[in-house]
Coordinates of C-alpha atoms and ligand atoms in Angstrom, one line a residue:
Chain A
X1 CA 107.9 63.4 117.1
X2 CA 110.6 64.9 118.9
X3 CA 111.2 66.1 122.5
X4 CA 109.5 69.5 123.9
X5 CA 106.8 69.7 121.6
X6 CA 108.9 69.5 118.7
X7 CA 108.2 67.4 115.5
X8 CA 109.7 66.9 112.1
X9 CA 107.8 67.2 109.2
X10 CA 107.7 66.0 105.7
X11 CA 107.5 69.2 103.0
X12 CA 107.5 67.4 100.1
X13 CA 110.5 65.2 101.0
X14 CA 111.9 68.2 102.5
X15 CA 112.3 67.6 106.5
X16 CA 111.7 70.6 109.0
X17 CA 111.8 70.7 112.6
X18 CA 108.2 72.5 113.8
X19 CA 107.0 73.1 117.0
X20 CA 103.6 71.8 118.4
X21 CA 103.0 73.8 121.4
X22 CA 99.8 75.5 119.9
X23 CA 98.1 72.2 119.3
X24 CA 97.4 69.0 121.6
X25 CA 96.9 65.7 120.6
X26 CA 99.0 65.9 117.2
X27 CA 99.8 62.1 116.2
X28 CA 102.4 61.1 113.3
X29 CA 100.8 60.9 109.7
X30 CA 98.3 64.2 110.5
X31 CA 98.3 67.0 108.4
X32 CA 99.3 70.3 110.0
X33 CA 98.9 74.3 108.9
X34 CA 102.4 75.5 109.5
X35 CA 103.6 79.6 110.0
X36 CA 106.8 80.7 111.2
X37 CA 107.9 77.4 112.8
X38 CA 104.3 76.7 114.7
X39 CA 101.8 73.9 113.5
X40 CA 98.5 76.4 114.2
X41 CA 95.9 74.0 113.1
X42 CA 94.9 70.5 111.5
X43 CA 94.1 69.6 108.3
X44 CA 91.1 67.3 107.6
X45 CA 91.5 65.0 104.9
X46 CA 88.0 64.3 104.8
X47 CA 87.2 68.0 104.4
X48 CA 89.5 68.5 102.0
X49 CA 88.2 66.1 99.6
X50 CA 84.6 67.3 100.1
X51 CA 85.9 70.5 99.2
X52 CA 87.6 68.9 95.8
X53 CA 84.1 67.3 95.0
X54 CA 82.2 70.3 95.3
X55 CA 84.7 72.2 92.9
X56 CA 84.4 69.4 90.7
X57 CA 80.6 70.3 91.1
X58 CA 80.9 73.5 90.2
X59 CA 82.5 72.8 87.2
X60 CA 79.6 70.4 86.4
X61 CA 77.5 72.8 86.5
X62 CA 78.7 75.2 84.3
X63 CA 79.0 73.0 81.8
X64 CA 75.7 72.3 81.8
Chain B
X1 CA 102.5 67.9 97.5
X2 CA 99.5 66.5 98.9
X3 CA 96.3 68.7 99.8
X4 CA 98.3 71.7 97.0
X5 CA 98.5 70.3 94.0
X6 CA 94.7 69.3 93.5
X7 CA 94.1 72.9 94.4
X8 CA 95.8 74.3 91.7
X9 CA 94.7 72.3 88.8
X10 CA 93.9 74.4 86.0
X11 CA 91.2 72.9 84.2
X12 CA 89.2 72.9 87.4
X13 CA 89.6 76.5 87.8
X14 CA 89.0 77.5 84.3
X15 CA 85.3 75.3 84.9
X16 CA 84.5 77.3 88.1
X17 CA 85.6 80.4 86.2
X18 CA 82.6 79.2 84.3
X19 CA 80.6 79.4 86.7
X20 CA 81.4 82.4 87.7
X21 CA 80.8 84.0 84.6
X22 CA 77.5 82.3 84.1
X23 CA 76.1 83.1 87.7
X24 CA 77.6 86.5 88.3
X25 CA 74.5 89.4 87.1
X26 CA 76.0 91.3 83.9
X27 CA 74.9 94.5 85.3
X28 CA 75.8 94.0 88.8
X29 CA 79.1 94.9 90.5
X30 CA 80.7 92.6 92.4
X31 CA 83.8 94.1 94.4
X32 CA 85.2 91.8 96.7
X33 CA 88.2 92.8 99.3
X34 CA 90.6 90.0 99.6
X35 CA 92.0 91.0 102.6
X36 CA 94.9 88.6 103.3
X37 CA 98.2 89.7 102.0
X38 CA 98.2 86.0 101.1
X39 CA 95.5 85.9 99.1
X40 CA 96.9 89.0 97.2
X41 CA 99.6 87.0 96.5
X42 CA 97.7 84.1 95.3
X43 CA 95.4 86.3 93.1
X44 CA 98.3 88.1 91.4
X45 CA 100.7 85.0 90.7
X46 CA 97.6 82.7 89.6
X47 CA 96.2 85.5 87.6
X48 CA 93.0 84.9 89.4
X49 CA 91.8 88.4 88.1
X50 CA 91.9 87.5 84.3
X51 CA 89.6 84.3 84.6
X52 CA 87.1 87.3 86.1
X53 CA 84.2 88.8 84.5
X54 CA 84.7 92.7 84.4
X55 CA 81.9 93.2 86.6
X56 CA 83.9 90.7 89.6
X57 CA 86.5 92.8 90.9
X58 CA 89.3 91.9 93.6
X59 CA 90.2 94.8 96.4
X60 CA 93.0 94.3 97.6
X61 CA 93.0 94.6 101.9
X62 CA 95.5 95.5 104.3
X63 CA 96.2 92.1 105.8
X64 CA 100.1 92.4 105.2
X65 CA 101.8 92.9 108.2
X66 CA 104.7 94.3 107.2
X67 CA 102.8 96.9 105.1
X68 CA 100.5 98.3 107.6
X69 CA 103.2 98.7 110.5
X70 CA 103.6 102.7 110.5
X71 CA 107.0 104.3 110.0
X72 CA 107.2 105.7 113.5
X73 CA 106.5 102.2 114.8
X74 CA 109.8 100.4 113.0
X75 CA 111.4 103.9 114.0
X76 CA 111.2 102.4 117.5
X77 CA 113.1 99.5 116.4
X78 CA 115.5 101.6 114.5
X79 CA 116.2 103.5 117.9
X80 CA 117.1 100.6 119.8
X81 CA 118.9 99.1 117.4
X82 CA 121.4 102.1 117.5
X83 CA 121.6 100.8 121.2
X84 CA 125.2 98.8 121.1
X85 CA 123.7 96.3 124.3
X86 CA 120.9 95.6 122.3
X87 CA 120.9 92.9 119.4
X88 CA 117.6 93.6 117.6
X89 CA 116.1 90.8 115.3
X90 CA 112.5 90.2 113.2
X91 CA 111.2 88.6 110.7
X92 CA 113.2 89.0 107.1
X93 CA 111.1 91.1 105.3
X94 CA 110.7 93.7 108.5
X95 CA 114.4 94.4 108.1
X96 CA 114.5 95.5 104.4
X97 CA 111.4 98.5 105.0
X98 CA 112.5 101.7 104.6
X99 CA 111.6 104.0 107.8
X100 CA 112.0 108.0 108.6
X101 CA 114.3 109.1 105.7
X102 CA 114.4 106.1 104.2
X103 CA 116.8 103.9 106.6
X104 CA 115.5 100.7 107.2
X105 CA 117.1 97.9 109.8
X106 CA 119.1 96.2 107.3
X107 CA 120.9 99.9 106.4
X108 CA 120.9 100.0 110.3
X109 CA 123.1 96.7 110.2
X110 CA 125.6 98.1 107.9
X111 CA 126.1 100.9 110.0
X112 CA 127.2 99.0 112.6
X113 CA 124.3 97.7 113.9
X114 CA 123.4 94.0 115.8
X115 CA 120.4 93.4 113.6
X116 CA 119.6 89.6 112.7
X117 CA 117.0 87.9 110.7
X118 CA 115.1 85.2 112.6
X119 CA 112.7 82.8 111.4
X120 CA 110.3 82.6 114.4
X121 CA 109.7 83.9 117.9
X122 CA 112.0 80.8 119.3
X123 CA 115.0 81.9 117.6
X124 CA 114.9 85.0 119.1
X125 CA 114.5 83.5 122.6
X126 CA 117.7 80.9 121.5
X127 CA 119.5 83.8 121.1
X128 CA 118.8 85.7 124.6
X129 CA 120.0 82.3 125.8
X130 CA 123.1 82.1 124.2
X131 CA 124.4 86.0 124.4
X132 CA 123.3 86.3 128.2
X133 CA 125.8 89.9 127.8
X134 CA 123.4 91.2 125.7
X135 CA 119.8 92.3 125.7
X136 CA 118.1 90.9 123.1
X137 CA 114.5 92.5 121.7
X138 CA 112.3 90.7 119.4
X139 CA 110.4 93.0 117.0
X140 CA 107.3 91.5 117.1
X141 CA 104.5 92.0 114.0
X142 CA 101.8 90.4 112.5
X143 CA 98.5 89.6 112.8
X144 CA 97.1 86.8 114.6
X145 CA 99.2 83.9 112.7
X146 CA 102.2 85.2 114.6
X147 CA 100.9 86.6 118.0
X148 CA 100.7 82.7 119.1
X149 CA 104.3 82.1 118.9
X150 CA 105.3 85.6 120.2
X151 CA 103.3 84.3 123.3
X152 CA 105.1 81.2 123.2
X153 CA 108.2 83.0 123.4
X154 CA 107.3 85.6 126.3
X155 CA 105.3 82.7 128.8
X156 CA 108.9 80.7 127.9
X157 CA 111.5 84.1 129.2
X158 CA 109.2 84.2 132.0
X159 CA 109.8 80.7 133.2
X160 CA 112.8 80.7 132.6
X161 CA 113.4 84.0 134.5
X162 CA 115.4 85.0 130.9
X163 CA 116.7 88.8 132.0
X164 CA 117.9 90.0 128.6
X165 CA 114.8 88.9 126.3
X166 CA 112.4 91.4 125.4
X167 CA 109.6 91.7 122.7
X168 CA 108.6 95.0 120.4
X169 CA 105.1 94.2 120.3
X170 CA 103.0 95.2 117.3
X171 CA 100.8 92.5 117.0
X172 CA 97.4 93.5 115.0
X173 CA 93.7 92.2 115.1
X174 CA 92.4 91.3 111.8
X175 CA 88.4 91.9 113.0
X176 CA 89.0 95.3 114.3
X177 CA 90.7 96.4 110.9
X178 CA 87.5 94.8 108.7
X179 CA 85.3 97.3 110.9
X180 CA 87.4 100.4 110.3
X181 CA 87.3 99.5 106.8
X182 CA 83.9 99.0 107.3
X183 CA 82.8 102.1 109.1
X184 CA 85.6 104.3 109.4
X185 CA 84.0 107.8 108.1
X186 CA 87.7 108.6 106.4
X187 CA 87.8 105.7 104.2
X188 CA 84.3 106.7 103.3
X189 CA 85.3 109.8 101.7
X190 CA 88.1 109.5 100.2
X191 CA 87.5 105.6 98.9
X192 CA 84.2 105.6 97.4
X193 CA 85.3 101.7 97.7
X194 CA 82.1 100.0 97.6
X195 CA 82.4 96.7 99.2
X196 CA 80.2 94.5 98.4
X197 CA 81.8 91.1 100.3
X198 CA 85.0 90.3 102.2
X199 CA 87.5 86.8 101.4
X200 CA 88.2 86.2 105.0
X201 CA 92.1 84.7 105.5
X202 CA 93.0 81.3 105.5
X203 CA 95.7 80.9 108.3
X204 CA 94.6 83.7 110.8
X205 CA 91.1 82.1 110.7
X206 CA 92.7 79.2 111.6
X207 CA 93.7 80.3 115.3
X208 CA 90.2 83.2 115.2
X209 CA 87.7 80.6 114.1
X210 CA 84.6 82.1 111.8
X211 CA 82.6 83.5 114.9
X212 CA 85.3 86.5 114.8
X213 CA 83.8 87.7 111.5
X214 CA 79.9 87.1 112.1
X215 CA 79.3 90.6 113.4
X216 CA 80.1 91.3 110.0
X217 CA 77.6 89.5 108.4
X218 CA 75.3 90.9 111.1
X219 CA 75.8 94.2 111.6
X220 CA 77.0 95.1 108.2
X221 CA 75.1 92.7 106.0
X222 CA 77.9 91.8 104.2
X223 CA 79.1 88.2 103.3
X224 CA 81.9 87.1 104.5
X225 CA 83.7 83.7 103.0
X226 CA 87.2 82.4 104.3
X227 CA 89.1 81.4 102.0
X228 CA 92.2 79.1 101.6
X229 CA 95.4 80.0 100.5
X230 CA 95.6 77.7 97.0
X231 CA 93.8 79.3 93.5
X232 CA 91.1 77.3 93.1
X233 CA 90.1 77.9 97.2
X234 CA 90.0 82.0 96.0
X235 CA 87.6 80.8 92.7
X236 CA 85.5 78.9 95.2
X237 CA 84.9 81.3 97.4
X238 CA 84.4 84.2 94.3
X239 CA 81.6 81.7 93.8
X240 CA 80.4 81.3 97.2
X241 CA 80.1 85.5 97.6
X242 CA 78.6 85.9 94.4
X243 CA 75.9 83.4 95.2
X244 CA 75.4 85.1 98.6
X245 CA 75.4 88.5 96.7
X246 CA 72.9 87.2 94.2
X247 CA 70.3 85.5 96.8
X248 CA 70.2 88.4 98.8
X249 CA 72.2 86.8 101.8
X250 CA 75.4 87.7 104.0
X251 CA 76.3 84.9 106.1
X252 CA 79.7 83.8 106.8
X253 CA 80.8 81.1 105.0
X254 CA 83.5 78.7 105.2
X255 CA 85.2 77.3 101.7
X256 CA 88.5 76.4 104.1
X257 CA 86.5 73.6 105.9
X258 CA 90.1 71.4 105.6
X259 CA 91.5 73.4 108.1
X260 CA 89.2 76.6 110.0
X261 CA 86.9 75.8 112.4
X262 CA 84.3 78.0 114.1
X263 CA 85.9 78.4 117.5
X264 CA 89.7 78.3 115.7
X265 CA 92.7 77.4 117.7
X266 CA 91.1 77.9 121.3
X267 CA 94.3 77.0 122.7
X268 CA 96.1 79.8 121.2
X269 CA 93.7 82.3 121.7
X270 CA 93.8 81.2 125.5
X271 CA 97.3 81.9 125.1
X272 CA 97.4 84.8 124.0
X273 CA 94.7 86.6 125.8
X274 CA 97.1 85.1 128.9
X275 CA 100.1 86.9 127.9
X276 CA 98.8 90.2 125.9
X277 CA 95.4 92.8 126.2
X278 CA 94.6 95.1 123.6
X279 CA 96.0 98.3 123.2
X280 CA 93.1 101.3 123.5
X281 CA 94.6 102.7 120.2
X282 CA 97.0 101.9 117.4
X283 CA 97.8 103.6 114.4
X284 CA 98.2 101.4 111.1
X285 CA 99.5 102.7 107.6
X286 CA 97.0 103.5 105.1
X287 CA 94.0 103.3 108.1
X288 CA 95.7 105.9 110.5
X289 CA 94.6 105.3 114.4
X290 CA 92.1 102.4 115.1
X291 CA 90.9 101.8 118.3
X292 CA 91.5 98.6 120.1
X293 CA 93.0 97.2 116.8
X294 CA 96.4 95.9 118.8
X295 CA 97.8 93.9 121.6
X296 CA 100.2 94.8 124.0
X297 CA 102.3 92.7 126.7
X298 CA 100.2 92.4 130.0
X299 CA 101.2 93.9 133.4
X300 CA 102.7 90.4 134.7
X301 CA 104.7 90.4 131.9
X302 CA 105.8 93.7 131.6
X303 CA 109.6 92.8 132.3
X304 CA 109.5 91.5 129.0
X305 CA 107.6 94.5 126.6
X306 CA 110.4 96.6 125.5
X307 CA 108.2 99.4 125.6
X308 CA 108.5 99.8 129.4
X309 CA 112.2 98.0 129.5
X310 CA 113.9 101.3 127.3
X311 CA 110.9 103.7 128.0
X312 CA 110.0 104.1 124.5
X313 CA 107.2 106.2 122.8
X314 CA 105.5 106.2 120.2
X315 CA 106.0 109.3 117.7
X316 CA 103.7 108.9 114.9
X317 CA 106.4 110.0 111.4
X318 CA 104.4 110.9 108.3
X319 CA 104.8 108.5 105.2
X320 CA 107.2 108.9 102.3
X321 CA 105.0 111.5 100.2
X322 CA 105.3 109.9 97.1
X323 CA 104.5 106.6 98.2
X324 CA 100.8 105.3 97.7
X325 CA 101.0 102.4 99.8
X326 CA 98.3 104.3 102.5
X327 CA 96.1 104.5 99.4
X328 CA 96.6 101.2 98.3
X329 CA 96.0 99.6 101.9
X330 CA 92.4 100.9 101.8
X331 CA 92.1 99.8 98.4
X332 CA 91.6 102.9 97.1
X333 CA 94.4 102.8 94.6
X334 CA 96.0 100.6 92.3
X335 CA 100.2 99.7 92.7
X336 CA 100.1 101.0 89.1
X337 CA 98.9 104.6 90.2
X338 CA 102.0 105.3 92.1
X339 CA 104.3 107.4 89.9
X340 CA 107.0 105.1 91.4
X341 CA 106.0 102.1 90.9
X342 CA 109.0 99.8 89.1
X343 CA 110.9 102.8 88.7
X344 CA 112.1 104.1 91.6
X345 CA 110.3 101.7 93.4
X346 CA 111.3 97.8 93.1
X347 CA 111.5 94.9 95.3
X348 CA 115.6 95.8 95.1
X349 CA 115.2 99.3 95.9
X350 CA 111.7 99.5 97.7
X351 CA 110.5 103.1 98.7
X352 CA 107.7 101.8 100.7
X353 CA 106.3 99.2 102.7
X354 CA 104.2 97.3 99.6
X355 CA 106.9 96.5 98.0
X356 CA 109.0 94.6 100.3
X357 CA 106.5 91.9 101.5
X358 CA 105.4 89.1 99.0
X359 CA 101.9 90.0 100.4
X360 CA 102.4 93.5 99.6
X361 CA 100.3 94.0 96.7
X362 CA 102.7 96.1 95.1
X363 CA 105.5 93.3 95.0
X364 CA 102.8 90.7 94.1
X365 CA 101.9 93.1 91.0
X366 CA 105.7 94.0 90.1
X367 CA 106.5 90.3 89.9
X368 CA 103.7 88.5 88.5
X369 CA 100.9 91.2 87.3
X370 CA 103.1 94.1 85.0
X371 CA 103.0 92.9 82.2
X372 CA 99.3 92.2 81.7
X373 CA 98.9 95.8 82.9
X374 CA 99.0 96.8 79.2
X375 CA 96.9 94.2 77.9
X376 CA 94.0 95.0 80.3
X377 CA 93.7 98.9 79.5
X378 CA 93.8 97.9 75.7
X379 CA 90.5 96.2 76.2
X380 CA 89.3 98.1 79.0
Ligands
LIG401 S1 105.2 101.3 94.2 FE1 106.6 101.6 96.0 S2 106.4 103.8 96.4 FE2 104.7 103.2 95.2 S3 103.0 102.7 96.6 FE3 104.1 100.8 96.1 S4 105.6 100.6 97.7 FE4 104.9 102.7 97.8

């Protein structure tokens, strides 16, 4: 976390400067949707591994 | 890196390809318009298409912002450009499209020009700040991914009282395009484009939320699914709609659970509806004029719209005649239909908008889709 609702993030080792002014309560370690400089949403962890287990699914169920 | 890789994995998506082939009706149609410029990117460099049964077809929409701004728009920016108090910047791929015969900003800059490339909204603003001499305008496009930021900037030159910013504002609402493709009478005639279900976008459903699309599902019964940005979210969600298509249903769905919500980015949207209102009409490329399909700046912040600081109007310039893109926006026609297309018209030398974007679907087809152009018609 930086000053003025300014952050650095991590991109693959790579470190950017982002700003967080579209987006309370951001805390270090959370996953953030970047575009042109701005953090516009969260990620969820937990959804994103429901979503991996229901494409695992689907593949399941072709085989089938 | 995490939460990309595991969305790429190709085993994964040559299983759901599997089930896509084994749920999708052999003598159904399935035509599906992706239409983020993104997710034409993603569907051309994954080759999305070719793990496709024939009768699953991508349509490519006009959710690139740099291809649907119309010429006599970026002539606007060409015009004060040629101003020597103004310093003009926008996004990179804004300055490389060619407008009225064929001059585009960066053409502009080698004229003599003060045209610079900025990465976002805030760079623009750092630059009013640092050249107080000079009037600085930010030509502002996109849809609602980048209207956030703009805002940003504009609430910031206001409270900072910044004299010398100023913002070209062509910002764009994704919804009100999906209804013109939906209903517009001219797309009706010359498109014969059946649609049968819509990929919502990934990022501008992150700030719009899934409410903005369930008048679709409504009014038009057709499903909607947003979609993220990685392969195997756009084979999901080819699932999802052809499971809607085949139970009879049109819902809007979510696959991008990770990161959309159904009330989106509240926050920005307050933001924005703070700073801009829409615009009773604005014409697009490829769609022509759509009513309240734009924002402009609002009243209170009218010292900072351009617009009203150099008095300009809007002229509406026909397109290059040769150039499809118009076509191709509606998804009417194929990048390979234009006579151009990687002959005259390359990502080096573009003669329209599609090819200078990554989301164009003609630069997304000229660097990852030619060469399986030949392979398809062989077997087609
Ligand atoms: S190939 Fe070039 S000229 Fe043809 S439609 Fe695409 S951008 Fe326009």
């Amino acid at each position: 976390m930086l000053d003025d609702q300014q952050a650095l993030i991590d991109l693959d080792g790579v470190q950017k400067e982002i700003s967080l002014e579209l987006l309370d309560d951001v805390a270090v370690g959370d996953y953030v949707v970047v575009h042109v400089g701005y953090a516009l949403g969260r990620l969820d962890p937990e959804e994103a591994e429901r979503t991996l287990a229901l494409l695992g699914e689907a593949g399941l169920e072709a085989a089938r | 890196m995490k939460y990309i890789d595991e969305f790429r994995d190709g085993a994964t998506a040559r299983r759901v390809a599997g089930a896509i082939a084994a749920e999708a009706e052999p003598d159904h149609h399935y035509h599906l318009m992706e239409f983020c410029g993104g997710h034409t990117h993603a569907i051309y460099r994954y080759g999305v298409q070719d793990l496709l049964p024939p009768q699953v077809r991508m349509i490519h929409g006009p959710g690139c912002p740099v291809c649907v701004l119309p010429v006599g728009r970026l002539d606007m920016a060409l015009s004060l450009a040629s101003r020597p108090e103004v310093i003009l910047c926008s996004y990179g791929d804004m300055l490389r499209v060619p407008g009225s015969g064929g001059r585009s900003l960066l053409k502009a800059r080698g004229e003599g020009a003060d045209v610079r490339m900025v990465y976002s909204a805030a760079d623009a603003l750092e630059l009013a700040r640092r050249h107080p001499e000079r009037q600085v305008v930010f030509f502002a496009i996109g849809f609602e991914t980048t209207t956030p930021p703009t805002a940003v900037a504009i609430r910031q030159a206001h409270s900072e009282d910044l004299e010398n910013f100023s913002v070209l504002c062509n910002h764009v609402l994704t919804p009100a395009a999906v209804a013109n493709i939906l209903d517009s009478p001219a797309a009706r005639e010359i498109g014969s484009v059946p649609i049968d279900g819509f990929l919502g976008p990934a990022h501008v459903s992150i700030v719009i939320g899934t409410h903005a699309y369930e008048r679709f599902a409504e009014g038009y019964r057709k499903p909607v699914v947003i979609s993220g940005f990685e392969p195997l979210d756009v084979m999901q969600s080819i699932l999802m709609l052809i499971r809607q298509l085949n139970e009879g249903r049109a819902e809007v769905e979510n696959q991008y659970t990770r990161a959309v919500t159904r009330l989106g980015n509240v926050k920005a949207q307050d933001l924005c509806a703070e700073i801009f209102e829409p615009r009773s009409e604005f014409e697009w490329r490829g769609l022509g004029v759509v009513p309240d399909s734009a924002l402009q700046i609002r009243k209170e912040f009218g010292r900072f719209d351009a617009e009203r600081r150099f008095d300009l109007t809007y002229a509406p310039v026909g397109d290059n005649r040769a150039c499809e893109c118009g076509s191709i926006l509606r998804g009417v026609l194929e990048p390979t239909d234009c006579k151009l297309f990687g002959t005259a018209c390359t990502p080096e030398t573009p003669m329209g908008s599609c090819m200078v974007s990554s989301e164009g679907a003609c630069a997304a087809y000229y660097q990852y889709g030619r060469f399986r152009q030949p392979v398809k018609s062989a077997t087609a």
